[in-house]
CSV table of C-alpha atoms in Angstrom, one decimal:
chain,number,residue,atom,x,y,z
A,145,UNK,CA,7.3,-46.4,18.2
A,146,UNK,CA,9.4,-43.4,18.9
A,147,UNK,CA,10.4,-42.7,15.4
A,148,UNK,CA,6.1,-42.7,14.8
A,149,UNK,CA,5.3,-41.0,17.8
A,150,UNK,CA,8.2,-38.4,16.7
A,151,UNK,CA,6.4,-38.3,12.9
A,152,UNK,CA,2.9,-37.7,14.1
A,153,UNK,CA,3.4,-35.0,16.5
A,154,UNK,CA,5.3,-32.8,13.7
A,155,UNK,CA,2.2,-33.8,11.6
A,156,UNK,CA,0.0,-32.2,14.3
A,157,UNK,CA,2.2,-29.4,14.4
A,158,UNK,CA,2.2,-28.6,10.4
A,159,UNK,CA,-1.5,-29.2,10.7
A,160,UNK,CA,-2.0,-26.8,13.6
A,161,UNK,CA,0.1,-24.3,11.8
A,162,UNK,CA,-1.5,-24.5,8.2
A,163,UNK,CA,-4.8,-24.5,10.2
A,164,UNK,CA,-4.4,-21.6,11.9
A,165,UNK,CA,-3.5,-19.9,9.0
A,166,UNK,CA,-6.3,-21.1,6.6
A,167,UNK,CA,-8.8,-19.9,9.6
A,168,UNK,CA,-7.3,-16.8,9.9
A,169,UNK,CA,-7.5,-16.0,5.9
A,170,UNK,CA,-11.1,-16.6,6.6
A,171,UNK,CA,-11.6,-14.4,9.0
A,172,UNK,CA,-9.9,-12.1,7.1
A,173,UNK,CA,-11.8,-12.9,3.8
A,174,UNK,CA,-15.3,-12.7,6.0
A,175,UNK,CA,-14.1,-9.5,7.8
A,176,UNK,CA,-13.4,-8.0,4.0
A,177,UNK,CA,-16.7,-8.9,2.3
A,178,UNK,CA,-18.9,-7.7,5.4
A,179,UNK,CA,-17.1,-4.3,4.8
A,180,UNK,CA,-17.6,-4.5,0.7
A,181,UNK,CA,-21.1,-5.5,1.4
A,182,UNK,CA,-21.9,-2.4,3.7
A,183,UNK,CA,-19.8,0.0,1.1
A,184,UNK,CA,-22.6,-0.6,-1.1
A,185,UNK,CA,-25.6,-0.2,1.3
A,186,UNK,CA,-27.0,2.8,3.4
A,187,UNK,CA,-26.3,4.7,5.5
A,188,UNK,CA,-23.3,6.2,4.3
A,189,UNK,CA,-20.6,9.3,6.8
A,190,UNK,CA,-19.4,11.4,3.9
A,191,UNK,CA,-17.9,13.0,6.6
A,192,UNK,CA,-15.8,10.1,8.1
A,193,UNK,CA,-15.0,9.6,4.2
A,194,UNK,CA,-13.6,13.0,4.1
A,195,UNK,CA,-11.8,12.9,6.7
A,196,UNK,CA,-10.1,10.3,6.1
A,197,UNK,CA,-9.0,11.0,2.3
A,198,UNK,CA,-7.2,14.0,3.8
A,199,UNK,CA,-5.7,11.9,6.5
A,200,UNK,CA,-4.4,9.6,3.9
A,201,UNK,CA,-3.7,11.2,1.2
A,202,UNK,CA,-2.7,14.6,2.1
A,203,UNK,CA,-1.4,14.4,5.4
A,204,UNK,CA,0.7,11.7,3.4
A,205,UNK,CA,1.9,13.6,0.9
A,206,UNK,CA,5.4,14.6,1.8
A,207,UNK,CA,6.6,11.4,3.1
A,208,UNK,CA,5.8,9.8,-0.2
A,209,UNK,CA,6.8,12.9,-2.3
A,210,UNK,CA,10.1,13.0,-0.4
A,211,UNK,CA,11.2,9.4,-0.6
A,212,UNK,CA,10.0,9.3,-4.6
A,213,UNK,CA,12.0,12.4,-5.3
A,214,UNK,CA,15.4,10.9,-3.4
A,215,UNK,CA,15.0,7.5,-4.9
A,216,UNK,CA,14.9,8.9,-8.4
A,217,UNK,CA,17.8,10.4,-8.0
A,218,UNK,CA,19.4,7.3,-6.6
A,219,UNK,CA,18.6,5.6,-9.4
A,220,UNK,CA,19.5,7.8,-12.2
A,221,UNK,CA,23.1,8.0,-10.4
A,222,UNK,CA,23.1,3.8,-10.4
A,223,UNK,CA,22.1,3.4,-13.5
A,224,UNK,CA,24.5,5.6,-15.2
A,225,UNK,CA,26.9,4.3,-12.9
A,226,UNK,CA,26.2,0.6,-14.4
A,227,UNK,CA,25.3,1.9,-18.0
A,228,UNK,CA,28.7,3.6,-18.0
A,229,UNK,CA,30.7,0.3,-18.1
A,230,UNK,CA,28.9,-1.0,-21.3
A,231,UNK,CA,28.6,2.8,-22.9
A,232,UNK,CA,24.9,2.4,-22.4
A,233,UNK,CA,25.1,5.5,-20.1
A,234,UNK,CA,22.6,7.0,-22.5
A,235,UNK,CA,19.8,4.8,-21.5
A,236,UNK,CA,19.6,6.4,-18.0
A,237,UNK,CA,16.3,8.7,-19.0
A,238,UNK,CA,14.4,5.7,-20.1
A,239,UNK,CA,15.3,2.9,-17.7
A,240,UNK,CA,14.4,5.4,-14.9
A,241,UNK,CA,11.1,6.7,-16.3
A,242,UNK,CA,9.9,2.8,-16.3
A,243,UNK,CA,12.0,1.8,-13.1
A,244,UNK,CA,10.0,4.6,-11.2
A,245,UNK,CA,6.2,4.5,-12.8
A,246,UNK,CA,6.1,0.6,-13.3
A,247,UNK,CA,7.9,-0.4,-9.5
A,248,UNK,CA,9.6,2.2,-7.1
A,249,UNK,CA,6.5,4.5,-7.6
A,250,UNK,CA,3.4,2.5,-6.4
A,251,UNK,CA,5.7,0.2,-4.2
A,252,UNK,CA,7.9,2.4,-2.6
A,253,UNK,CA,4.5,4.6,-2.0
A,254,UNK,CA,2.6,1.6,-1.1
A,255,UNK,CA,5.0,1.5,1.6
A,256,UNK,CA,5.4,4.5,2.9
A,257,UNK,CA,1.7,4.9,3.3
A,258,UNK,CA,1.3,1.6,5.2
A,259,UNK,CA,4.3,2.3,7.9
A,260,UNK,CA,2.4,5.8,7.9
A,261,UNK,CA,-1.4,4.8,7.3
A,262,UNK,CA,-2.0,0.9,8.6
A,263,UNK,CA,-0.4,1.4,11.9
A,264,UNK,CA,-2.4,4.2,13.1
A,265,UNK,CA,-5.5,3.0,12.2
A,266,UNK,CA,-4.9,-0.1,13.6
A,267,UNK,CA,-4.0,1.7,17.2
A,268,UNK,CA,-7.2,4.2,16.5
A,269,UNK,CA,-9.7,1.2,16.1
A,270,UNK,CA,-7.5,-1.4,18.6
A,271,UNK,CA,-7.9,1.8,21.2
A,272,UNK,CA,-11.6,1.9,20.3
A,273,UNK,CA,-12.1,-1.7,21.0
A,274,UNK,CA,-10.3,-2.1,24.1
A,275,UNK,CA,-11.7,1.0,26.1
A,276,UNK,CA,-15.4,-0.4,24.9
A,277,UNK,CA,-16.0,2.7,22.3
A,278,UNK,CA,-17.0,0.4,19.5
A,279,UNK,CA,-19.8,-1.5,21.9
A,280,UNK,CA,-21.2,2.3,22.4
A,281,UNK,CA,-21.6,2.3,18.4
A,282,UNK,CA,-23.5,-0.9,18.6
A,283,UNK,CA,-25.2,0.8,21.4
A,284,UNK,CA,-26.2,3.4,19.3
A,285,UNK,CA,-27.2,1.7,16.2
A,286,UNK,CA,-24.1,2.5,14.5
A,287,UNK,CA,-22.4,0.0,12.8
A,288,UNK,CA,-19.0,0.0,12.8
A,289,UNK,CA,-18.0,-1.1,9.7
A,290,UNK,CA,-19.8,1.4,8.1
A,291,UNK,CA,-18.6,4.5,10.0
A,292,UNK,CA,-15.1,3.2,11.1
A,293,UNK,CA,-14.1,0.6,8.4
A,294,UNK,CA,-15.6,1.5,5.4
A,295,UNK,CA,-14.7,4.9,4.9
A,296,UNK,CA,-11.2,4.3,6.0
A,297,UNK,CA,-11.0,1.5,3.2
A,298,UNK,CA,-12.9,3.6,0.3
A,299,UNK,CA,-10.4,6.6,0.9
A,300,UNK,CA,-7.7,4.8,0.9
A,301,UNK,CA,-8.8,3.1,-2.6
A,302,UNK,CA,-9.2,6.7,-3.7
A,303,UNK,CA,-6.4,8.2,-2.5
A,304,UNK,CA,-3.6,6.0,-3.4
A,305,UNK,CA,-3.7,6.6,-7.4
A,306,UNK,CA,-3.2,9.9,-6.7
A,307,UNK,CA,-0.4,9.6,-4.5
A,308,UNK,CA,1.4,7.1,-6.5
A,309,UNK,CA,0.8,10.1,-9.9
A,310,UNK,CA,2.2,12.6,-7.3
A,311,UNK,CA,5.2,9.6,-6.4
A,312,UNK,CA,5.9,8.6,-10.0
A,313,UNK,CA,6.1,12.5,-11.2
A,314,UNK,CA,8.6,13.2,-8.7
A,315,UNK,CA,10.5,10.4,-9.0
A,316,UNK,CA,11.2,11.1,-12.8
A,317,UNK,CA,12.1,14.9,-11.6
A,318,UNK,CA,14.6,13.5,-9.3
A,319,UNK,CA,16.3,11.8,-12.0
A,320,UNK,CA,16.0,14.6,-14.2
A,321,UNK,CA,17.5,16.6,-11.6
A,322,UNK,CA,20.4,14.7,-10.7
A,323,UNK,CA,21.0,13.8,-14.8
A,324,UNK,CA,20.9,17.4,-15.7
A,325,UNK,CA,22.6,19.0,-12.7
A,326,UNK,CA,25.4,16.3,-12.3
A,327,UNK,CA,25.8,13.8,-15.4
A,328,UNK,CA,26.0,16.3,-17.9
A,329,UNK,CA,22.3,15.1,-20.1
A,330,UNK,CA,20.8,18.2,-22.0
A,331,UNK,CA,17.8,18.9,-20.1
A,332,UNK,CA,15.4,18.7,-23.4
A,333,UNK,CA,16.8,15.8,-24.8
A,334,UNK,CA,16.0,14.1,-21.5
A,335,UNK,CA,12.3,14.9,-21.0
A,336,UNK,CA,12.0,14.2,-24.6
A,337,UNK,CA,13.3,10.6,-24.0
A,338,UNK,CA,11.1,10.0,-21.0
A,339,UNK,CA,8.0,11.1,-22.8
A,340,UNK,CA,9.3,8.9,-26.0
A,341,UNK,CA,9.5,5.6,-23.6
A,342,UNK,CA,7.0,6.5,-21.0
A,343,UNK,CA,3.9,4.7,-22.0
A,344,UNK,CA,0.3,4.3,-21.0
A,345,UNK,CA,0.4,0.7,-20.2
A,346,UNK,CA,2.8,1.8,-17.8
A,347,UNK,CA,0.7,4.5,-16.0
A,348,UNK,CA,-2.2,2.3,-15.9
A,349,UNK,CA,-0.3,-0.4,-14.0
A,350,UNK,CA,0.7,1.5,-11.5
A,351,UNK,CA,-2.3,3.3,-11.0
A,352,UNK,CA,-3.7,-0.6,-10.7
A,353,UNK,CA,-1.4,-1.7,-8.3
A,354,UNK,CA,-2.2,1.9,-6.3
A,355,UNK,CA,-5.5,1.0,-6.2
A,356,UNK,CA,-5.2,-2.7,-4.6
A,357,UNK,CA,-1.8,-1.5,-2.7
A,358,UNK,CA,-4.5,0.7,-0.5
A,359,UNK,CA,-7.1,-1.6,-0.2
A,360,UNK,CA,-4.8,-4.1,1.3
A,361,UNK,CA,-3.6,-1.1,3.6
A,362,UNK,CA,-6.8,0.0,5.0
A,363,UNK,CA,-7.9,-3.4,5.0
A,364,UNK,CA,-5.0,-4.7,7.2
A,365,UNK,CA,-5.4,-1.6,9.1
A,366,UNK,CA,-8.9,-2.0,10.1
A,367,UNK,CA,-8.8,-5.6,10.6
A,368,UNK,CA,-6.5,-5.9,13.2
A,369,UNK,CA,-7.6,-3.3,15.3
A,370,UNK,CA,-10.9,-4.5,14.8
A,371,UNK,CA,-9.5,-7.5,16.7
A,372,UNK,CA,-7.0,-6.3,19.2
A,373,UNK,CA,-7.6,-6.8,22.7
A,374,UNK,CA,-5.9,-7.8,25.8
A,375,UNK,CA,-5.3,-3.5,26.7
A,376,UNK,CA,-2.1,-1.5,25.6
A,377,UNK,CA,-0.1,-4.4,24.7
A,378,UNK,CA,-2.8,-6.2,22.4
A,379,UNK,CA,-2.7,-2.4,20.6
A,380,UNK,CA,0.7,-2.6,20.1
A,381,UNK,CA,0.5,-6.3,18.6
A,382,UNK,CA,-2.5,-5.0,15.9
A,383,UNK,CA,0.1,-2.0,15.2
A,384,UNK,CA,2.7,-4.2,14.6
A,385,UNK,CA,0.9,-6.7,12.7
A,386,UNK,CA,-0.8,-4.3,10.9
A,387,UNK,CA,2.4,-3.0,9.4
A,388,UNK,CA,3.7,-5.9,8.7
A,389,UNK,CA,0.7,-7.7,6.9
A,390,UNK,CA,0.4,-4.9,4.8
A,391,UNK,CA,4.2,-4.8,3.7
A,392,UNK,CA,3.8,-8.6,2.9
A,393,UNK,CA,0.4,-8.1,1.1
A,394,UNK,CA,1.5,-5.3,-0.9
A,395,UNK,CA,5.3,-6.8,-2.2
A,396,UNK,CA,3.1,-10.0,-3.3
A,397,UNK,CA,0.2,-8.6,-5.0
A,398,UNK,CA,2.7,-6.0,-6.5
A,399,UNK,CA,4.4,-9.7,-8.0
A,400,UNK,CA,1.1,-11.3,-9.2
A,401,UNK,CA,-0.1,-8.0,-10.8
A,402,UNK,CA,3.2,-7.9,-12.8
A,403,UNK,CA,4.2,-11.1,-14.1
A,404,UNK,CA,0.7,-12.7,-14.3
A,405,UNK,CA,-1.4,-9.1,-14.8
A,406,UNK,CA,0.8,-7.2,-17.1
A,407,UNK,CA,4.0,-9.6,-17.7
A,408,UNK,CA,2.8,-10.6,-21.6
């Protein structure tokens, strides 16, 4: 009996756990398609749309400019480090022009704009909830998914291609930098490499993954400040959930889009 008893309570456990989470994808799937569904439907906030594409792409610009630009540069030096013990030193122009565009680019930006993006819109819309702001929307016959959530989401669709370009452009320059400057390449010879192996498959995919890495940033955003309660402390929860959904969300998409997307 104790050996059964012992067996179903962990089976209530697992079940209470896998549960939870299925319920909570729902809500999550139910909370995205209400904001999809507004997108499409009057009345739209230019405006708030605005606003928000300078918030997040802009205002994000150097923080993901900086850390492409520094990462480059680390690679370039690590590949020629690991190249130069099987005389393949040669091979640093083009292993770095694909390392950046096809991964460090979008996922290193995807990143950066999620620790920088997700967090504070999840403690400007968990604020909202808990000091009753979004109830005066509703009062006003404003819905909140289309001045608060939707334009938040749409810009950061928008604005992530463009800051991934600006990421994978500077990554390349930091490794042209560092190759030039420290590891003896000719200059010319290099940039005629990466233009030789950079190709548009390559650009496309990470303009892709862009594309669905800020969706699932804004969307993780917004969703759990939407939800927070419970004061200051349920804010910080929705911060720090926020953050952390969308790091998860964007290192497994970034997976599925490259093995099962673009791995043939």
């Amino acid at each position: 009996m104790n050996a059964a008893a012992t067996l179903a309570h962990a089976l209530i456990a697992i079940g209470a756990v896998v549960t939870g989470l299925l319920a909570s994808i729902g809500r999550l799937l139910r909370f995205a398609g209400t904001t999809l569904s507004r997108l499409v439907s009057p009345p739209w906030y230019p405006g708030q749309l605005v606003q928000q594409m300078l918030v997040i792409g802009w205002f994000s610009l150097p923080v993901v400019g900086l850390t492409a630009l520094f990462t480059g540069s680390a690679l370039a030096q690590q590949i020629f480090i690991g190249g130069s013990r099987f005389n393949a030193a040669s091979t640093v122009p083009a292993v770095t022009v694909i390392g950046v565009v096809r991964e460090l680019g979008p996922v290193l930006g995807g990143l950066m704009v999620a620790g920088r993006v997700a967090s504070a819109m999840a403690a400007e819309l968990g604020t909202m909830r808990v000091t009753e702001q979004m109830d005066a929307l509703v009062t006003l016959r404003t819905d909140p998914f289309r001045y608060l959530v939707g334009p938040r989401i749409l810009a950061s669709v928008l604005m992530m291609p463009l800051l991934v370009l600006v990421s994978n452009a500077l990554g390349v320059m930091g490794g042209w930098l560092l190759a030039t400057t420290r590891l003896g390449f000719n200059s010319a010879q290099y940039l005629a490499t990466t233009a030789r192996f950079l190709e548009t498959d390559d650009v496309v995919s990470s303009l892709v993954k862009a594309a669905v890495f800020g969706f699932f940033i804004a969307l993780m955003g917004c969703y759990h400040g939407y939800h927070s309660g419970g004061g200051a402390a349920g804010v910080g929860r929705a911060t720090t959930n926020a953050v952390v959904s969308s790091f998860i969300l964007i290192l497994l998409s970034n997976l599925i889009i490259t093995v099962i997307v673009f791995g043939s």
